[in-house]
mmCIF file of C-alpha atoms and ligand atoms in Angstrom:
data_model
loop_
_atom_site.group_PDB
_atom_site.id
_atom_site.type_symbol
_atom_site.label_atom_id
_atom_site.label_comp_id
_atom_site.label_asym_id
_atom_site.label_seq_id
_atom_site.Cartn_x
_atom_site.Cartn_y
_atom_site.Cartn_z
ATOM 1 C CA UNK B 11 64.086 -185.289 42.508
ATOM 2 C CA UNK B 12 61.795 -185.935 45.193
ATOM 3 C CA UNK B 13 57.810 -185.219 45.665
ATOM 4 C CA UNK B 14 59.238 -182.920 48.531
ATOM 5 C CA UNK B 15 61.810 -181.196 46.327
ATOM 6 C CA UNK B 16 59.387 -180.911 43.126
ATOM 7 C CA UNK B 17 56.921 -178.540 45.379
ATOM 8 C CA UNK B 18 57.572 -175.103 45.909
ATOM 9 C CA UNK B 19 58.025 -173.725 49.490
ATOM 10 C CA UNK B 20 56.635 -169.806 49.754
ATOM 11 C CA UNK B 21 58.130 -167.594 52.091
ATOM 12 C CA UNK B 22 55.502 -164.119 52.949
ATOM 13 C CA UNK B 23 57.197 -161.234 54.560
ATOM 14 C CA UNK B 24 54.592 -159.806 56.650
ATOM 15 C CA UNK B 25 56.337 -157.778 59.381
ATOM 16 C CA UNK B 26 56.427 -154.435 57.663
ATOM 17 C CA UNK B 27 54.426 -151.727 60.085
ATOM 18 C CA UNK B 28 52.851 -150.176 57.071
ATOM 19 C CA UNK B 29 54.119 -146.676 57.604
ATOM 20 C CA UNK B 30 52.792 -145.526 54.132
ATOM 21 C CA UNK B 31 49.325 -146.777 54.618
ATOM 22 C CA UNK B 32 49.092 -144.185 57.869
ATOM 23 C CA UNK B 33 47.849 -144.948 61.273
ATOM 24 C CA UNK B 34 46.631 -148.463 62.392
ATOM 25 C CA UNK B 35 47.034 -152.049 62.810
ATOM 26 C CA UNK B 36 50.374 -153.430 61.083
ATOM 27 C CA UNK B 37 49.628 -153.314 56.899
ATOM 28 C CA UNK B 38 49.661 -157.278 57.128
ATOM 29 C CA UNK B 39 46.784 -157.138 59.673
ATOM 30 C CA UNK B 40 44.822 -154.476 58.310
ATOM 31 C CA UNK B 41 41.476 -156.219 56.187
ATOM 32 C CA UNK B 42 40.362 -156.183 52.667
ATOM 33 C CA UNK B 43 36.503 -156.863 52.701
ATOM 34 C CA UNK B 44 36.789 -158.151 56.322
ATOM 35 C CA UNK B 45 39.889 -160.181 55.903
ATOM 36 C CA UNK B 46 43.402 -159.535 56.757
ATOM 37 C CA UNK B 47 45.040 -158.541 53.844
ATOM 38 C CA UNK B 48 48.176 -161.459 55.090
ATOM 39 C CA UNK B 49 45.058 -164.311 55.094
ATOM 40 C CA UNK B 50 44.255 -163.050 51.544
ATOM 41 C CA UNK B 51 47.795 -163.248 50.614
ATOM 42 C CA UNK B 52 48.507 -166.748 51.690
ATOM 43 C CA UNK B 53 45.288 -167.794 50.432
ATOM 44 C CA UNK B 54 46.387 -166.581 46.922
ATOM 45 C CA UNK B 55 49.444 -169.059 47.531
ATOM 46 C CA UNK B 56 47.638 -171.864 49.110
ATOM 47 C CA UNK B 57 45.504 -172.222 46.039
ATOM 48 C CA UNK B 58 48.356 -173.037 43.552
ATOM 49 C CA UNK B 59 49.233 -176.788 43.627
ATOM 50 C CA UNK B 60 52.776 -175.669 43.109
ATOM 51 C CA UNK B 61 53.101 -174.721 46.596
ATOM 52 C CA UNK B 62 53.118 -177.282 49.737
ATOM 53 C CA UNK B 63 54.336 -174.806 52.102
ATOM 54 C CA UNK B 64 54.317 -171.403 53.150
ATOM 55 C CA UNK B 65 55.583 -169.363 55.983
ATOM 56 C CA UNK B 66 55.004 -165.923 57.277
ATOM 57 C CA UNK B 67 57.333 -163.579 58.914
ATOM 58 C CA UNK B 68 55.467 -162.146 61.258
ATOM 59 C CA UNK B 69 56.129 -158.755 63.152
ATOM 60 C CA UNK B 70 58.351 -159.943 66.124
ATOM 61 C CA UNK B 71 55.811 -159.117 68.883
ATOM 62 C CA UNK B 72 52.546 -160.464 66.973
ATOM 63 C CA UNK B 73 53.691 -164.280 66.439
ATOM 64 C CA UNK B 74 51.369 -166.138 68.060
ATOM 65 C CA UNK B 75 48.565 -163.524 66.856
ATOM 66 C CA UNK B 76 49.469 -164.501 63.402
ATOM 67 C CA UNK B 77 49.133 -168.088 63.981
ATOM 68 C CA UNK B 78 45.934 -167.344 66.034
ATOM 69 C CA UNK B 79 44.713 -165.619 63.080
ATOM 70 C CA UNK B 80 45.915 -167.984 59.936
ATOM 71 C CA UNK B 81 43.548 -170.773 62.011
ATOM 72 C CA UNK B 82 40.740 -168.750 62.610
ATOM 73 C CA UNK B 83 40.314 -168.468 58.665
ATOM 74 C CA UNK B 84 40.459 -172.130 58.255
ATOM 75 C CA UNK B 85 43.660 -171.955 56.713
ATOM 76 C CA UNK B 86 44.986 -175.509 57.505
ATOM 77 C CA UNK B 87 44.391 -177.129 54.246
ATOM 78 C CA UNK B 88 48.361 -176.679 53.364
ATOM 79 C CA UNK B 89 51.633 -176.602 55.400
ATOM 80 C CA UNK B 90 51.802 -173.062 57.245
ATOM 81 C CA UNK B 91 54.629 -171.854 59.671
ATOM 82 C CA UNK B 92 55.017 -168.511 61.427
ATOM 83 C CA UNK B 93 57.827 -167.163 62.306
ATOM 84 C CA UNK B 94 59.420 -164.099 63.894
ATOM 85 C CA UNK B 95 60.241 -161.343 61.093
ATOM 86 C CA UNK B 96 62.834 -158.846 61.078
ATOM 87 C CA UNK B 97 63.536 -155.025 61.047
ATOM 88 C CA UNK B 98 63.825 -155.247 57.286
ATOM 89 C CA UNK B 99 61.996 -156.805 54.515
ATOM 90 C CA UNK B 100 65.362 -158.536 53.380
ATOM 91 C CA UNK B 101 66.284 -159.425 57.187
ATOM 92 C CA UNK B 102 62.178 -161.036 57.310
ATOM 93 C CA UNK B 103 62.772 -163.303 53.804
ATOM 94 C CA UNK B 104 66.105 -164.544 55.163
ATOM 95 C CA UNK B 105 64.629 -165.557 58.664
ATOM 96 C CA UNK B 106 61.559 -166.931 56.560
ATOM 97 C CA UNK B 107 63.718 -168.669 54.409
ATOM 98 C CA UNK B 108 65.876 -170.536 57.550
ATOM 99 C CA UNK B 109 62.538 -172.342 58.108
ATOM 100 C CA UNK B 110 62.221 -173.637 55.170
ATOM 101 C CA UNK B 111 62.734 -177.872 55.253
ATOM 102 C CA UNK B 112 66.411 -178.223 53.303
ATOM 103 C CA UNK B 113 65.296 -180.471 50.901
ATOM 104 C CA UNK B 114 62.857 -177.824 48.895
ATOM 105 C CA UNK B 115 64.487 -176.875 45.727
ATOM 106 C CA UNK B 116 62.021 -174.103 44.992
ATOM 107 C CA UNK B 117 60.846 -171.075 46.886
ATOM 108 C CA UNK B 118 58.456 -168.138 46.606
ATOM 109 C CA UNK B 119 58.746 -165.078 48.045
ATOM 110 C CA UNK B 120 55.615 -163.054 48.105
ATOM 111 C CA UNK B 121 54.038 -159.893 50.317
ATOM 112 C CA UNK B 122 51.628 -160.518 52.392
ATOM 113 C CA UNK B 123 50.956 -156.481 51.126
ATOM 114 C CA UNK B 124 50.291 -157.916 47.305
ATOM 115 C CA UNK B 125 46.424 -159.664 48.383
ATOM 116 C CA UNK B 126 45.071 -160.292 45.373
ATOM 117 C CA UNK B 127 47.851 -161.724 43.047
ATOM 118 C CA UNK B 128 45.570 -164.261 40.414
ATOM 119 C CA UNK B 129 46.821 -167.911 41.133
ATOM 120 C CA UNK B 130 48.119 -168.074 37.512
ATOM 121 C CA UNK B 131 50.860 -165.450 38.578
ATOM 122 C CA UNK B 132 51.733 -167.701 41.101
ATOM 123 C CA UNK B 133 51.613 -170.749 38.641
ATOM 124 C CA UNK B 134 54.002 -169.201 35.717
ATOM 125 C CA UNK B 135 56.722 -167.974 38.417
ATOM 126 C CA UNK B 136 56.902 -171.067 39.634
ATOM 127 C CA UNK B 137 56.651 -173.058 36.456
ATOM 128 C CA UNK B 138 59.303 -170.890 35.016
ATOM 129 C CA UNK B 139 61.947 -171.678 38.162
ATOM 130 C CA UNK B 140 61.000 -175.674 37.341
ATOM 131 C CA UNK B 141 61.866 -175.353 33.780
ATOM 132 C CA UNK B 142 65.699 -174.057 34.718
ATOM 133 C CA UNK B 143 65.586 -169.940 35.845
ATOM 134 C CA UNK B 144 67.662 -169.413 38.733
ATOM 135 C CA UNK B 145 65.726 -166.205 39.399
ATOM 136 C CA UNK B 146 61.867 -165.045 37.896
ATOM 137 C CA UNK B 147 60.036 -161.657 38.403
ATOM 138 C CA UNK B 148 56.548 -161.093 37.243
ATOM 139 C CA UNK B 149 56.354 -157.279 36.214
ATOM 140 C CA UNK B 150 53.742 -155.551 33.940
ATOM 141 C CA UNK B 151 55.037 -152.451 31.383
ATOM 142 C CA UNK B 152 54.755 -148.919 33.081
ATOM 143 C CA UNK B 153 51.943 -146.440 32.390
ATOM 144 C CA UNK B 154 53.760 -143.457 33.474
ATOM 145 C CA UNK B 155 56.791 -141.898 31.863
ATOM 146 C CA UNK B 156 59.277 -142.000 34.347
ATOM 147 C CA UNK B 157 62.529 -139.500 35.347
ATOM 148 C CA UNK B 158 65.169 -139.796 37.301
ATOM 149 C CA UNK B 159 66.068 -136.746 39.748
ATOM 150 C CA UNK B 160 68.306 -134.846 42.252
ATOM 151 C CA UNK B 161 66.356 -135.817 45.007
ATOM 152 C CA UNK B 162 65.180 -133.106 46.906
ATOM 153 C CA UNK B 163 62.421 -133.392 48.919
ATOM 154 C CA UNK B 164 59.631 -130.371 49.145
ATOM 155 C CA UNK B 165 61.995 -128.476 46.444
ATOM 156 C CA UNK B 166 62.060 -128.885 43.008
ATOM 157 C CA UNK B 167 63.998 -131.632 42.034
ATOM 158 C CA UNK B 168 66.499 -131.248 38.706
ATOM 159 C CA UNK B 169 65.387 -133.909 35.969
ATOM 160 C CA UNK B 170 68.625 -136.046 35.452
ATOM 161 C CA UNK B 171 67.232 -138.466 32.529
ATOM 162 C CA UNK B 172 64.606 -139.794 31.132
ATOM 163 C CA UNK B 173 64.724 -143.908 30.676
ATOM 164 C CA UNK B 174 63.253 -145.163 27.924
ATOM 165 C CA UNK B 175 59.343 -146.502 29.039
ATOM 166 C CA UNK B 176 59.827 -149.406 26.841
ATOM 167 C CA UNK B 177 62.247 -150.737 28.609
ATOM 168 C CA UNK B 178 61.105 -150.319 32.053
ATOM 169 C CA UNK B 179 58.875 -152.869 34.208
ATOM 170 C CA UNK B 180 57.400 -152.363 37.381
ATOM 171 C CA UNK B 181 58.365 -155.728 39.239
ATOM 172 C CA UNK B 182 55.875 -157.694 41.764
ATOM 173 C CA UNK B 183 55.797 -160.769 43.875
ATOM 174 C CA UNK B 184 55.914 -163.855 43.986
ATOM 175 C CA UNK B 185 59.399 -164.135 42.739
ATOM 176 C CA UNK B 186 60.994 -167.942 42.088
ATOM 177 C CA UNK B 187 64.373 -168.863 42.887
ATOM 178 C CA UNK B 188 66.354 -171.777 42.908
ATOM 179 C CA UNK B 189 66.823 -172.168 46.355
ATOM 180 C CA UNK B 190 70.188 -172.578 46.373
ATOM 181 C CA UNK B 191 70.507 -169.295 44.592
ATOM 182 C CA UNK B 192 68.696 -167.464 47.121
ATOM 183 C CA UNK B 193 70.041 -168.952 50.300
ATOM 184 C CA UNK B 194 73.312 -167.895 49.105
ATOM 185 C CA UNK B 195 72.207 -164.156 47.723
ATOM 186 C CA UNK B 196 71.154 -163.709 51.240
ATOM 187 C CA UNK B 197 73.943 -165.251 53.434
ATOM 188 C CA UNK B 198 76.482 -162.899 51.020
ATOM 189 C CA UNK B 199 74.018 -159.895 51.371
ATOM 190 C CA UNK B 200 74.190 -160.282 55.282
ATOM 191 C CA UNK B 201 78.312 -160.887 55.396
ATOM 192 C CA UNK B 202 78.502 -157.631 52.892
ATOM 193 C CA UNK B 203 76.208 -155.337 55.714
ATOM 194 C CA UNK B 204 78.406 -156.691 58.941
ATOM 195 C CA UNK B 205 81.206 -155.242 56.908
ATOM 196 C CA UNK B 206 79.835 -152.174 56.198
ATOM 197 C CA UNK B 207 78.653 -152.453 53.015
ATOM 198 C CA UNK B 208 75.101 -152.036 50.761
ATOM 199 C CA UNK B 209 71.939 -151.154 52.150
ATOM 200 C CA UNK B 210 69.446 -154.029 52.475
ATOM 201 C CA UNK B 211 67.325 -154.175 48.708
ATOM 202 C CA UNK B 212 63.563 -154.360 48.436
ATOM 203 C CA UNK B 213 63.138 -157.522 46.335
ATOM 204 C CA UNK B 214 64.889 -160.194 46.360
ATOM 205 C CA UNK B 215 65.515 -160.544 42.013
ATOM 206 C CA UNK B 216 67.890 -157.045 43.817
ATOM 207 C CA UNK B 217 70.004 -159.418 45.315
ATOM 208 C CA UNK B 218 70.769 -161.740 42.743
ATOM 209 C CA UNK B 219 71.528 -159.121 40.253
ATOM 210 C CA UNK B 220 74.082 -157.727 43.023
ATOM 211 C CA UNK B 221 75.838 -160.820 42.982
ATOM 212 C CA UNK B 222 75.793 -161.886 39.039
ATOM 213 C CA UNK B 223 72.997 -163.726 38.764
ATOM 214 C CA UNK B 224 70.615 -164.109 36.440
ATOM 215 C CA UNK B 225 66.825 -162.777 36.521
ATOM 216 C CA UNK B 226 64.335 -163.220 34.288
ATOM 217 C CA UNK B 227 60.928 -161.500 33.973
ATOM 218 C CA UNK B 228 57.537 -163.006 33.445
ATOM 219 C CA UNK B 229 54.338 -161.300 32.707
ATOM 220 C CA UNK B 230 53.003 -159.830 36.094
ATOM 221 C CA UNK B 231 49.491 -159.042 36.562
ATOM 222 C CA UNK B 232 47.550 -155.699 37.226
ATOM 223 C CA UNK B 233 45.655 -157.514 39.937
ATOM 224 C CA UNK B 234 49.131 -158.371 41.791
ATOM 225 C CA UNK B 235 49.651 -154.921 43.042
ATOM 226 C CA UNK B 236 51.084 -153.645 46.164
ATOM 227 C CA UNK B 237 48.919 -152.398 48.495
ATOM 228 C CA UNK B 238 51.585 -149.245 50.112
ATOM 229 C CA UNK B 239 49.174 -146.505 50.371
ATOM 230 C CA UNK B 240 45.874 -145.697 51.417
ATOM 231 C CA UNK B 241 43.916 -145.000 47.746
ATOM 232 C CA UNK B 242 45.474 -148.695 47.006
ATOM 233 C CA UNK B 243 43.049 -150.220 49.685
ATOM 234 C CA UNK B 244 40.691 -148.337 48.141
ATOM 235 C CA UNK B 245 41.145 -150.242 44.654
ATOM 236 C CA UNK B 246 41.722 -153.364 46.283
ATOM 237 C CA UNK B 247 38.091 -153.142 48.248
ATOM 238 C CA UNK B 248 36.714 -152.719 44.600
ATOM 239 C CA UNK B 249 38.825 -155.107 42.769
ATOM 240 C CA UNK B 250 37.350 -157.622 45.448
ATOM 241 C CA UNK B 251 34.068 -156.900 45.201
ATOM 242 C CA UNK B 252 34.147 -157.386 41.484
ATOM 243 C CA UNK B 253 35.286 -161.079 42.360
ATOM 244 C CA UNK B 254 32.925 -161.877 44.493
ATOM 245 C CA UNK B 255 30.081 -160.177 42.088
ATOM 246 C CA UNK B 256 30.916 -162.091 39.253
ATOM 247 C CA UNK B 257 32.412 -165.483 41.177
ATOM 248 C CA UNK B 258 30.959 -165.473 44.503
ATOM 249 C CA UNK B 259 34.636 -166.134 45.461
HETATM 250 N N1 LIG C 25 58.183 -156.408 55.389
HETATM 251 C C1 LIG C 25 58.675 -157.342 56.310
HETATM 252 N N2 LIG C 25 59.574 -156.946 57.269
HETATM 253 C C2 LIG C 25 59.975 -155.653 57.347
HETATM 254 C C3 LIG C 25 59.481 -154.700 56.407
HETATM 255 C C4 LIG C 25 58.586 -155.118 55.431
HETATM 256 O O1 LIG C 25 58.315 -158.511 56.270
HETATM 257 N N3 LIG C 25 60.807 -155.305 58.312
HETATM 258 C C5 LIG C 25 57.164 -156.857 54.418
HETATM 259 C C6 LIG C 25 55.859 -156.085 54.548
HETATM 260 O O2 LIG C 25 55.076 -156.620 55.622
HETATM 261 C C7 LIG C 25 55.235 -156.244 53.181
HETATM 262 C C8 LIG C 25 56.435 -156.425 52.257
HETATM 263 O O3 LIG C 25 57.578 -156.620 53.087
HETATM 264 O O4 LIG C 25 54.404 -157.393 53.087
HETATM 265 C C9 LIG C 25 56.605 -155.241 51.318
HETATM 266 O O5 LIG C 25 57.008 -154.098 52.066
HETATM 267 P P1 LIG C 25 56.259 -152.704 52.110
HETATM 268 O O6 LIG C 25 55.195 -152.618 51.100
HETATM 269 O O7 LIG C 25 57.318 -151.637 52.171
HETATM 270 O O8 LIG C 25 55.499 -152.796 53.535
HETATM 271 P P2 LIG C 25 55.797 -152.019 54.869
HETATM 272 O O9 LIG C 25 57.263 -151.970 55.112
HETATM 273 O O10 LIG C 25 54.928 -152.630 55.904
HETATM 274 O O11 LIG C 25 55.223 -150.557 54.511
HETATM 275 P P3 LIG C 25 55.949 -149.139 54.684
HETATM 276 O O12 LIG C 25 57.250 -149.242 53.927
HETATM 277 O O13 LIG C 25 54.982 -148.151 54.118
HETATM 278 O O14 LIG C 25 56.160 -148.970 56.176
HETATM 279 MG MG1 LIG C 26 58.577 -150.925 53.733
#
């Protein structure tokens, strides 16, 4: 193994319009204590020294303002590319993960809508991938008790089940991955919707599982959630001002 092939690459879909989060810039764009929420997110990455690359999938139209912007934050430390995202978060890894250089044996995927993910999230996933999984998750437990339904929107909804909570993790990003394991998740995912077939998943540990592979969870980190609606940027402001209280980080 190489020095090349021993570092992780990351690949950060960011071209998600942020529907959830309401009116505004694109979710990547919008800022956490003045800062895009996509600069915290690669910054998060940047600081592991198990990644030498990472690059963005931008929303199609706002390339070169995502480059623009990764500069302006003094962000050239490490190895960043931007590159056009797509219509779905699966279509945005794959094109991400195209520009990744063919001899890096490990890759990341992590959203650019996860900000404040602790570098030692970022350090197991990847450690974990290194010592032999094909595929890693970080997840924490659930607090709620959780049912499945009949969906029905603005009606009530019949209660199908209830899954055991014990058994139940909520799953975040980064994720690890051989590389060859998810080059080839996503090539079969893509031949499988020209014919017709699945919708596209929301992680990528989804397609692996589709196809027979093998996923493994690590612990997550309460700090590593998702920011999807707008009381989450709410928690996020505070969970950042609590870092730079106590670390003037
Ligand atoms: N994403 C992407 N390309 C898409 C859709 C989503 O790169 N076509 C990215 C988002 O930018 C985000 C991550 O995938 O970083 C997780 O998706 P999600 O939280 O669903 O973000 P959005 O799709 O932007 O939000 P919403 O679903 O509320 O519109
Ligand atoms: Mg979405």
């Amino acid at each position: 193994m190489n020095a090349t092939a021993a570092v992780a690459a990351a690949v950060v879909p960011a071209a998600g319009r942020g529907e959830r989060l309401g009116p505004g810039a694109p979710k990547a764009l919008r800022e956490l204590g003045g800062v895009p929420l996509l600069v915290h997110a690669v910054r998060a990455l940047a600081r592991s020294r198990a990644v030498g690359l990472v690059v963005v999938a931008a929303p199609a139209a706002g390339v070169a303002e995502v480059v623009a912007l990764l500069d302006s934050h003094g962000l050239d430390g490490k190895d960043i590319r931007v590159v056009a995202g797509g219509e779905t978060r699966q279509e945005s890894v794959r094109l991400g993960l195209a520009a990744i250089p063919a001899e890096v044996e490990i890759v990341l995927v992590h959203d650019a809508a996860r900000p404040l993910v602790p570098v030692e999230v970022v350090d197991a996933v990847a450690a974990a991938v290194r010592a032999g999984a094909e595929a890693v998750v970080p997840a924490v437990p659930l607090a709620d008790t959780v049912k499945r339904v009949e969906p029905n929107p603005g009606g009530p909804e019949p209660v199908l089940d209830t899954p055991d909570r014990a058994t139940l993790r909520a799953v975040q990003t980064p994720q690890g991955f051989r590389r060859a394991t998810l080059a080839e998740v996503h090539a079969k995912a893509l031949t499988e919707e020209a014919e017709g077939g699945l919708p596209p998943v929301t992680d990528d540990a989804g397609l692996v599982e589709r196809f027979g592979g093998r996923v493994v969870v690590v612990p997550g980190h309460e700090e590593a959630f998702k920011v999807t609606r707008p009381l989450d940027l709410v928690l996020a402001e505070a969970v950042l001002a609590r870092r730079r209280a106590s670390d003037g980080f």
